[in-house]
Every structure is written in C-alpha cells, then in structure tokens.
Amino acid sequence: MKQSTPKGTRDFLPEAAAKRNYIFDTLKSVFAKYAYLPVETPAMEKLETLTGKYGEEGDRLIFKILSRGEKLQRALTSDELTEKNLSEEALRYDLTVPFARMVVQYQNEINFPFKRYQIQPVWRADRPQKGRYREFFQCDVDVIGSNSLLNEIELVQIIDEGFTALGLGDYNLKLNNRKLLLGLVQELGIENQFIDFTVALDKLDKIGVEGVLNELRGKDIEENKIQEIKKIVDLKNDKKLNINNLKSFIKSNDTGLRGLEEVEFVIQNANNLEIKNCEIDITLARGLNYYTGCIFEVVHPDFNSSLSGGGRYDDLTGIFGLKDVSGVGVSFGADRIFDLMETKGLFPKNLNQSAKILFVNFGDKEQAACLRFASELRKEGISTEIYPDQVKLKKQFKYADDRAIPFVAIIGENEINNNTITVKDLQSGEQKEYNIKYLTHMLKS
Amino acid sequence: MKQSTPKGTRDFLPEAAAKRNYIFDTLKSVFAKYAYLPVETPAMEKLETLTGKYGEEGDRLIFKILSRGEKLQRALTSDELTEKNLSEEALRYDLTVPFARMVVQYQNEINFPFKRYQIQPVWRADRPQKGRYREFFQCDVDVIGSNSLLNEIELVQIIDEGFTALGLGDYNLKLNNRKLLLGLVQELGIENQFIDFTVALDKLDKIGVEGVLNELRGKDIEENKIQEIKKIVDLKNDKKLNINNLKSFIKSNDTGLRGLEEVEFVIQNANNLEIKNCEIDITLARGLNYYTGCIFEVVHPDFNSSLSGGGRYDDLTGIFGLKDVSGVGVSFGADRIFDLMETKGLFPKNLNQSAKILFVNFGDKEQAACLRFASELRKEGISTEIYPDQVKLKKQFKYADDRAIPFVAIIGENEINNNTITVKDLQSGEQKEYNIKYLTHMLKS
C-alpha cells in the first residue's frame, strides 16, 4: 500500500528541511540582534482558549482533539451527543492567541516590555491548495507592554534586515495606520461602519475599486460618501500622494491626524536609517480587527501575495482579562518566502551537503585508519563521513555526488604505510596526497 | 479567569526556551559533524499509520483528531457511533514510526544509506507526572540502509561527543546485543520465550533479580533454567566479567557468538578512539521488540533513568511493506538531559541575555542618536537594544539587569554634542565615554 501523510501536510526531506532551517536561522539571527528572545507554547490549547477568537469561519477550521477514556465513553453514551462534549483540546490556529494567553498567564513573572519571537507550526483545516497547507509554520516577532513608536521603527528595521539577508532586499513595505482610517470614516460620518470599511478595503487587491465600493453600497452607505471613499482609494495610484492630499480628507480630525503623524514618524526614521523602500499605502487595511495603530505589509514584485504583515494592537490580552497592554508585531510568512526564494534561486548552494569529505571504504583494515583520521578532522569541526559499507567505488562516489560532498578521501595500503590520505577534489578531478595536518588546513581554508 | 495550558503540556518562557535550544543546537552541531541531515514529518499522521504499532497500551495513548464537517455529522447521526468513525488522523506518538513511513514512501528518491536526524515534539496521553509530559521532544539520529557496524561505532562517537559537549562526559554507555541474548535463550532451550525474557530483563532496575526471575517463573520456565538465568543476570555485578565468562554460557551458539563479537568490535573500536566509558551490560534488554542487533543505553550516576538509548533494527520498514532494510539509531532524551543539566548547573550563564548593550531612553531628541548608534552596532553583529519608553532610569536599569545585559549606553546632550556614547559596565560599575568605533571594538572583544 502506498504510504502518505494526511491531506494538506508535508514531509520535509533533507534538502527542503535545510532550506526551511536556513530561512528560520537567518530570521532568528536578526531577531537576536534586536534582543528578541524565543518562547514556545504547546501545540495544544484548551478548546475554550481558542474558540471565539477567529470568527465563525476560523472556529470551523480549528483541529480538535478527540477526548479519551471515560470522558469519551460518557460522551458516546450520552443522550445529547454534540461536537462539544467530544473535545476539550485543540491544535493552535495561530501564534497570536496562544501568545496573548501566555502573557496573561505569566503577567507577574514577565518584566515588560516583553520582546519575543516564536517560530512554530499552526494547523488549519482549510481546503488545501497550491501554497496553502493544513500544517504550516508561523514566524512571529512582537513586543508587548510598550506603546512607543520606537518599536514600530525597530520592526521596520527587522523587516529590512531580514528580507535583505534572505536576498529579497527589493521588497516593498507598505505602511498605514488604523487611526488614520478611523479618522477618515469619522469625517465621513460612518464611524459605526468602520469594520465594514476595513473589511471591504482589505479586499481591494482581489476585487478592485468597484468591488470595494459595491460591497460598501451593500452596507447602506450613501452614494455621496461612496464617492468620497472612491477619491480616497484612488489616492493609492496617485504617485504624488503626499501628506497634504491626505490632510484635506481628514481635516482637523484628531485621531486621523495622530495616525498620519505616526506613519510619517516611522517612515521618516526608517529613511534616516537608510531604509528607503517603505511608503504609506492609504488602502492598506489588514484583515484582523484587533489592530489599532500602525499596520504593515511586505510585498514583492515577483510574488502575488504579501510575504509579511503585522501591526499594533492595543488590547489583544483583553480577551483573557488583562486590559490596557499595548503591543505591536509582525509575522513572516515562511512558506511564501520559501516559495519565492525557490523560484528566484536564492538559497545558498549545497544546503544538501552532508559533509566536507567522505572517506571511501575499502575494507576492514583500512576502516581503522579512516576512523582515526575522521575523528581528528571532526575534532577540528570539519563535517566528515565514512562510507559505512564495503561496496563498489562507483556507488560510494555517487553517494558523495548526491550529497554535494566536495572531497573524497582514499586510504589504501600505501596511505596506511605512509600515514597519509589521498584526497580527490570532485570538482576539479585533481588528486593529492596529504598528511592529516595539511588536510585539516586545506579543508578549513 | 486563570489561564492555563492543557494538562501535561508546558509553555517555554525565554530562559527555558533558550536552555532547550542550547541542548538541541549542541546535539545538532554534533550530528552535522557526522554528516546526518535534518528531516521533518507532520505532527499529524493518518490514524492507520500509527495504530497497531505501539501495542495495546500505546494505542490507547494516541491523541486522535476529531473529524470535521460532513464526516463528523455523518458519524454523529449514524446508528453505530464508535470512536473509529470519529477520527481519521492522530498526533505522532514517536519519531520512529513516522520515519519508517517516510522511508517507505520516498524509497525511490532516497539514496541509501540514509543518515538523518529529527528533533520534533511527540504527544502521548499518559498520566502526567514529574518529568513526564503529554507533549515532549524526541531527538533521534538514525542511519538506515546499511548493516555495517561502522554505524554503531559512529553512534557511540556521537553519544560521546554529544554528552561531553553538554558537560555530561561522565556518562556511562551500556552496550548489549539482541543476538547475544537470543543465543543465550536458544542455549537454554526457551527460544520461544525470547520476548518474555527480554521484557522481564528490561525491568531489572525496577524489580530486581528476584522480580525478574519470578516474572519468568510465571511464564512456565523450568526452575533449572531459571537458575541458569540467575547466573547470567548475576554477571552484571561481576566486576571481572569478561568474554570468557560469557562464552561459557553461549557455548558454540552461532547467533550468540556473533552478537558477542559485534559488541566486542564496537567497544574495541570505541576504545581505540579514546572513548573509555562504554561497557557490555549483559542484562541490558531495551523495551522495544523491533531491535535485532546492538543495543545501547546511556546512564549517568546522578540520574535515575536512562538519558539516551537505541539499537539496530533489521525490519522496521517491514510494517509498511519495505522488507530487509536494516537500520540503527539512538534517541536523546532531551527533557531528562534538561533536568539533569539544570540540577547540575551545567547551562552556560546568561542564556537569558537579550542583548550585549542597552541604550537607555532619555527623550525624543536622544532617541535619534540612539537609533543611529544602535544600527551601527547591529551592523557589526552586536545584539543591541534601545529601551522603547521614556520612563525612570531605575526602571530601565532594572530591565537591563533582568535580561543579563552587561552594558548600558547613555546618550545625553553632552554625548550628542561630542558624538560619543557613555557606557556603564553593570558588573564593575565603571563608566566610560566611547566613540562608536572604540565601543564596537570593546563590545566585540
């Protein structure tokens, strides 16, 4: 029978695993330079922690764990069997809600501001399709317990440094601010429809300007206001978009002006730090309702969806009873970044390289010498392999080739007598005899 | 309401996460030096992949995923509702079975021998107790598709290098061989009770010699054979245990002699490589029935259960239809190693250190200079933090202290005018003014 993994899940063989680790390691080293620390939460959360946090659609996509033992028996034999009494735990759906739960749970142990990153898989019972999986990794970086805009600037720096390190320095960072959007709808007199407005605006890339306006018409917004909204949305394509254009819309609305000032401040500081590819996008709305301030989104000319996104939330921990803790964070879309880097050929060569040198195996007597030399090379930190079986040389060389091993060491009677190693450079085909000291030197250089 | 994680699961706050990463990173770098490559499998497997592989008790401890949508509705409204039609997927119970499934699934893409390591969580619905969790990490290293004893030697080297690197170089590695045990029972004429014999022997540390013998008496083994078994078990405490003692038991039994030769060969080679703390333990049986050759177990004088274990299996992939593929592997018990290192104080200091230097925050004007200097330090790879909020200095210094940050940078009007940074060494209390070039130099040295 053909073996396989569940629908929408994947195995990672060495090359894919190494590539993914390369992305994670690169981002981790950036996070560390900015003093963010790792945390981890369990794969499972109590069902009550997750339900009601992702909207009706999200709730339906949560993977639930079947109860066991007596609890299950009781449920199965009860008169009113429903989904509810079959499950008390579920797999995490994102990293944000578990992080909020964690912050609330350990609020007395955590010294705020708390800067953390978290790289873990999440599970969603979505219909699998190209680039969308039921198990995928999220890579989140947040600072919570500080409302300083320095945090936003820092996240822009992290985005810039992260994408640049991955070879994607030609990204574009779009910035907006929920306060600015709120100010706009306040001026239009449709403040009560703020969520309708952001939800519709968030679909702009998918359904176009007319789509957005029609959606809003469906929400009973008057036509003269729809026309005002059209003018605002059209600003997206106005290459001369500047602060004064925007100010004419928000007039003297305090919230809107504050939002605008915040975006300006972040962009100005980014520019001072030589980060040039960020700009305001007045139509950026972000799907999640908990954002209250700056919002970010990273796009790339060669990819059709965002690679990273985030924003400031003023009350994420409120859902778990801890009020007035402001935070801001971004999430890197590791799977999308993976796909884009793959398309553009941005992964370093030889991530599948298992060792720097392979000792071929001639027989029992030669093995002892191989073991000794290999041990000395490893002591110097050189990744070294001995082919374990006494098989045809051709097969052993193919093994080296498949694993991108650049050098093959050959030890025969001659070498044993001379206490040397003959080494073949698989690229040049050149073959040379070394003593262990010079071989170490050569492999390290 | 008090927030918490499901029973038997844990959060890892930064210090614990950093400590665990330290163990994983140390082991990974050893695995890499021996040319093992990473793989990953999904958290979920098809239920049929897992059931029947861990015995009845194991099957009961598998976490199952509740079906969704139509499938669930159909199950709930069916006349014969059982646990079976409520679930089609389950969380992985160990790394071994998913690895076997993976090897079988990709047998045509994998170039054998296949050397892989895998560090991922597993889930077991065990009763939680001290040191036993429902979610815990396994850390497995295996080579499959080679029956050379060089692999066993290499695993002994990996064990030695791994434990030594973690500061646990005073471990003891016990070795035995299933063929040797099989030879012994063959000579006793109780070959059919081989599994009873190994299962009982595996409990020796828990139930003592008499316990083992009584368990075997319960299996209808004749008393004269029980007395022979007692002699064998007593060899464990025989400090002069040598090959000749053992040979007198296995006589001319080929399988037994081969097993003995294999253990001798591995120990001899380990000794040649200066690995002295491994020895044969004739009572080592290992709980798992799939072992067929060498078996290993690592113990430590300061810890009451094994820290690592493994062995050779000749037919693990057979359960998925791929016959005659021999492999050998060991698993590192990361949680136990964590606990032992914690008790012995073996973790490096300052794993909780978030940054090398913290810029305190005096106000808007000073922030700009801080951003510029911090950015220059980070370009040199120095982990640098700016306190985001303009709060009392005492609070900012406490923050540095809590995160083991050794230096605090102070930028006031003077420093801005001089283009300098005043740095306080929090350990010595000394304070000095630097330009950015000398500060970089000092922090890197």
mmCIF file with all atom_site columns, C-alpha atoms in Angstrom, chain B residues 103-172:
data_model
loop_
_atom_site.group_PDB
_atom_site.id
_atom_site.type_symbol
_atom_site.label_atom_id
_atom_site.label_alt_id
_atom_site.label_comp_id
_atom_site.label_asym_id
_atom_site.label_entity_id
_atom_site.label_seq_id
_atom_site.pdbx_PDB_ins_code
_atom_site.Cartn_x
_atom_site.Cartn_y
_atom_site.Cartn_z
_atom_site.occupancy
_atom_site.B_iso_or_equiv
_atom_site.pdbx_formal_charge
_atom_site.auth_seq_id
_atom_site.auth_comp_id
_atom_site.auth_asym_id
_atom_site.auth_atom_id
_atom_site.pdbx_PDB_model_num
ATOM 1  C CA . VAL B 1 103 ? 11.498 5.996  4.238  1.00 0.00 ? 103 VAL B CA 1
ATOM 2  C CA . VAL B 1 104 ? 8.984  3.650  2.622  1.00 0.00 ? 104 VAL B CA 1
ATOM 3  C CA . GLN B 1 105 ? 7.091  6.497  0.965  1.00 0.00 ? 105 GLN B CA 1
ATOM 4  C CA . TYR B 1 106 ? 10.213 8.069  -0.557 1.00 0.00 ? 106 TYR B CA 1
ATOM 5  C CA . GLN B 1 107 ? 12.227 4.866  -1.085 1.00 0.00 ? 107 GLN B CA 1
ATOM 6  C CA . ASN B 1 108 ? 12.811 5.716  -4.743 1.00 0.00 ? 108 ASN B CA 1
ATOM 7  C CA . GLU B 1 109 ? 14.047 9.233  -4.021 1.00 0.00 ? 109 GLU B CA 1
ATOM 8  C CA . ILE B 1 110 ? 16.292 8.401  -1.096 1.00 0.00 ? 110 ILE B CA 1
ATOM 9  C CA . ASN B 1 111 ? 19.855 7.376  -1.827 1.00 0.00 ? 111 ASN B CA 1
ATOM 10 C CA . PHE B 1 112 ? 20.760 4.826  0.843  1.00 0.00 ? 112 PHE B CA 1
ATOM 11 C CA . PRO B 1 113 ? 22.446 4.656  3.334  1.00 0.00 ? 113 PRO B CA 1
ATOM 12 C CA . PHE B 1 114 ? 20.221 7.447  4.613  1.00 0.00 ? 114 PHE B CA 1
ATOM 13 C CA . LYS B 1 115 ? 21.551 9.297  7.646  1.00 0.00 ? 115 LYS B CA 1
ATOM 14 C CA . ARG B 1 116 ? 19.002 11.594 9.230  1.00 0.00 ? 116 ARG B CA 1
ATOM 15 C CA . TYR B 1 117 ? 18.287 13.353 12.472 1.00 0.00 ? 117 TYR B CA 1
ATOM 16 C CA . GLN B 1 118 ? 14.901 14.555 13.584 1.00 0.00 ? 118 GLN B CA 1
ATOM 17 C CA . ILE B 1 119 ? 14.065 16.812 16.533 1.00 0.00 ? 119 ILE B CA 1
ATOM 18 C CA . GLN B 1 120 ? 10.335 17.249 16.937 1.00 0.00 ? 120 GLN B CA 1
ATOM 19 C CA . PRO B 1 121 ? 7.651  17.014 19.610 1.00 0.00 ? 121 PRO B CA 1
ATOM 20 C CA . VAL B 1 122 ? 5.583  13.881 20.157 1.00 0.00 ? 122 VAL B CA 1
ATOM 21 C CA . TRP B 1 123 ? 2.320  13.514 22.047 1.00 0.00 ? 123 TRP B CA 1
ATOM 22 C CA . ARG B 1 124 ? 1.177  10.821 24.442 1.00 0.00 ? 124 ARG B CA 1
ATOM 23 C CA . ALA B 1 125 ? -1.979 10.916 26.554 1.00 0.00 ? 125 ALA B CA 1
ATOM 24 C CA . ASP B 1 126 ? -0.096 9.448  29.505 1.00 0.00 ? 126 ASP B CA 1
ATOM 25 C CA . ARG B 1 127 ? -0.949 10.340 33.079 1.00 0.00 ? 127 ARG B CA 1
ATOM 26 C CA . PRO B 1 128 ? 1.253  13.419 33.623 1.00 0.00 ? 128 PRO B CA 1
ATOM 27 C CA . GLN B 1 129 ? 3.749  13.202 36.478 1.00 0.00 ? 129 GLN B CA 1
ATOM 28 C CA . LYS B 1 130 ? 7.095  14.667 37.497 1.00 0.00 ? 130 LYS B CA 1
ATOM 29 C CA . GLY B 1 131 ? 9.313  14.617 34.428 1.00 0.00 ? 131 GLY B CA 1
ATOM 30 C CA . ARG B 1 132 ? 6.649  13.024 32.235 1.00 0.00 ? 132 ARG B CA 1
ATOM 31 C CA . TYR B 1 133 ? 4.699  15.231 29.866 1.00 0.00 ? 133 TYR B CA 1
ATOM 32 C CA . ARG B 1 134 ? 1.992  14.794 27.257 1.00 0.00 ? 134 ARG B CA 1
ATOM 33 C CA . GLU B 1 135 ? 3.975  16.868 24.801 1.00 0.00 ? 135 GLU B CA 1
ATOM 34 C CA . PHE B 1 136 ? 7.710  16.345 24.731 1.00 0.00 ? 136 PHE B CA 1
ATOM 35 C CA . PHE B 1 137 ? 10.548 16.477 22.234 1.00 0.00 ? 137 PHE B CA 1
ATOM 36 C CA . GLN B 1 138 ? 12.357 13.498 20.834 1.00 0.00 ? 138 GLN B CA 1
ATOM 37 C CA . CYS B 1 139 ? 15.737 13.867 19.278 1.00 0.00 ? 139 CYS B CA 1
ATOM 38 C CA . ASP B 1 140 ? 16.516 10.877 17.066 1.00 0.00 ? 140 ASP B CA 1
ATOM 39 C CA . VAL B 1 141 ? 19.509 10.076 14.918 1.00 0.00 ? 141 VAL B CA 1
ATOM 40 C CA . ASP B 1 142 ? 19.405 7.048  12.629 1.00 0.00 ? 142 ASP B CA 1
ATOM 41 C CA . VAL B 1 143 ? 21.148 5.532  9.650  1.00 0.00 ? 143 VAL B CA 1
ATOM 42 C CA . ILE B 1 144 ? 19.043 3.237  7.545  1.00 0.00 ? 144 ILE B CA 1
ATOM 43 C CA . GLY B 1 145 ? 20.021 1.033  4.621  1.00 0.00 ? 145 GLY B CA 1
ATOM 44 C CA . SER B 1 146 ? 23.410 -0.150 5.875  1.00 0.00 ? 146 SER B CA 1
ATOM 45 C CA . ASN B 1 147 ? 24.239 -3.092 8.107  1.00 0.00 ? 147 ASN B CA 1
ATOM 46 C CA . SER B 1 148 ? 27.859 -2.132 8.710  1.00 0.00 ? 148 SER B CA 1
ATOM 47 C CA . LEU B 1 149 ? 28.993 -1.979 12.332 1.00 0.00 ? 149 LEU B CA 1
ATOM 48 C CA . LEU B 1 150 ? 30.753 1.269  11.445 1.00 0.00 ? 150 LEU B CA 1
ATOM 49 C CA . ASN B 1 151 ? 27.349 2.850  12.025 1.00 0.00 ? 151 ASN B CA 1
ATOM 50 C CA . GLU B 1 152 ? 27.226 1.530  15.573 1.00 0.00 ? 152 GLU B CA 1
ATOM 51 C CA . ILE B 1 153 ? 30.733 2.877  16.191 1.00 0.00 ? 153 ILE B CA 1
ATOM 52 C CA . GLU B 1 154 ? 29.707 6.236  14.765 1.00 0.00 ? 154 GLU B CA 1
ATOM 53 C CA . LEU B 1 155 ? 26.673 6.388  17.058 1.00 0.00 ? 155 LEU B CA 1
ATOM 54 C CA . VAL B 1 156 ? 28.911 5.647  20.030 1.00 0.00 ? 156 VAL B CA 1
ATOM 55 C CA . GLN B 1 157 ? 31.118 8.552  18.918 1.00 0.00 ? 157 GLN B CA 1
ATOM 56 C CA . ILE B 1 158 ? 28.058 10.796 18.576 1.00 0.00 ? 158 ILE B CA 1
ATOM 57 C CA . ILE B 1 159 ? 26.871 9.824  22.055 1.00 0.00 ? 159 ILE B CA 1
ATOM 58 C CA . ASP B 1 160 ? 30.314 10.534 23.472 1.00 0.00 ? 160 ASP B CA 1
ATOM 59 C CA . GLU B 1 161 ? 30.717 13.860 21.687 1.00 0.00 ? 161 GLU B CA 1
ATOM 60 C CA . GLY B 1 162 ? 27.138 14.955 22.431 1.00 0.00 ? 162 GLY B CA 1
ATOM 61 C CA . PHE B 1 163 ? 27.199 14.224 26.139 1.00 0.00 ? 163 PHE B CA 1
ATOM 62 C CA . THR B 1 164 ? 30.718 15.593 26.518 1.00 0.00 ? 164 THR B CA 1
ATOM 63 C CA . ALA B 1 165 ? 29.711 18.840 24.778 1.00 0.00 ? 165 ALA B CA 1
ATOM 64 C CA . LEU B 1 166 ? 26.777 19.192 27.181 1.00 0.00 ? 166 LEU B CA 1
ATOM 65 C CA . GLY B 1 167 ? 29.101 18.803 30.169 1.00 0.00 ? 167 GLY B CA 1
ATOM 66 C CA . LEU B 1 168 ? 27.954 15.237 30.875 1.00 0.00 ? 168 LEU B CA 1
ATOM 67 C CA . GLY B 1 169 ? 31.173 13.495 29.850 1.00 0.00 ? 169 GLY B CA 1
ATOM 68 C CA . ASP B 1 170 ? 30.899 11.315 32.972 1.00 0.00 ? 170 ASP B CA 1
ATOM 69 C CA . TYR B 1 171 ? 28.020 9.328  31.442 1.00 0.00 ? 171 TYR B CA 1
ATOM 70 C CA . ASN B 1 172 ? 28.145 5.551  31.110 1.00 0.00 ? 172 ASN B CA 1
#
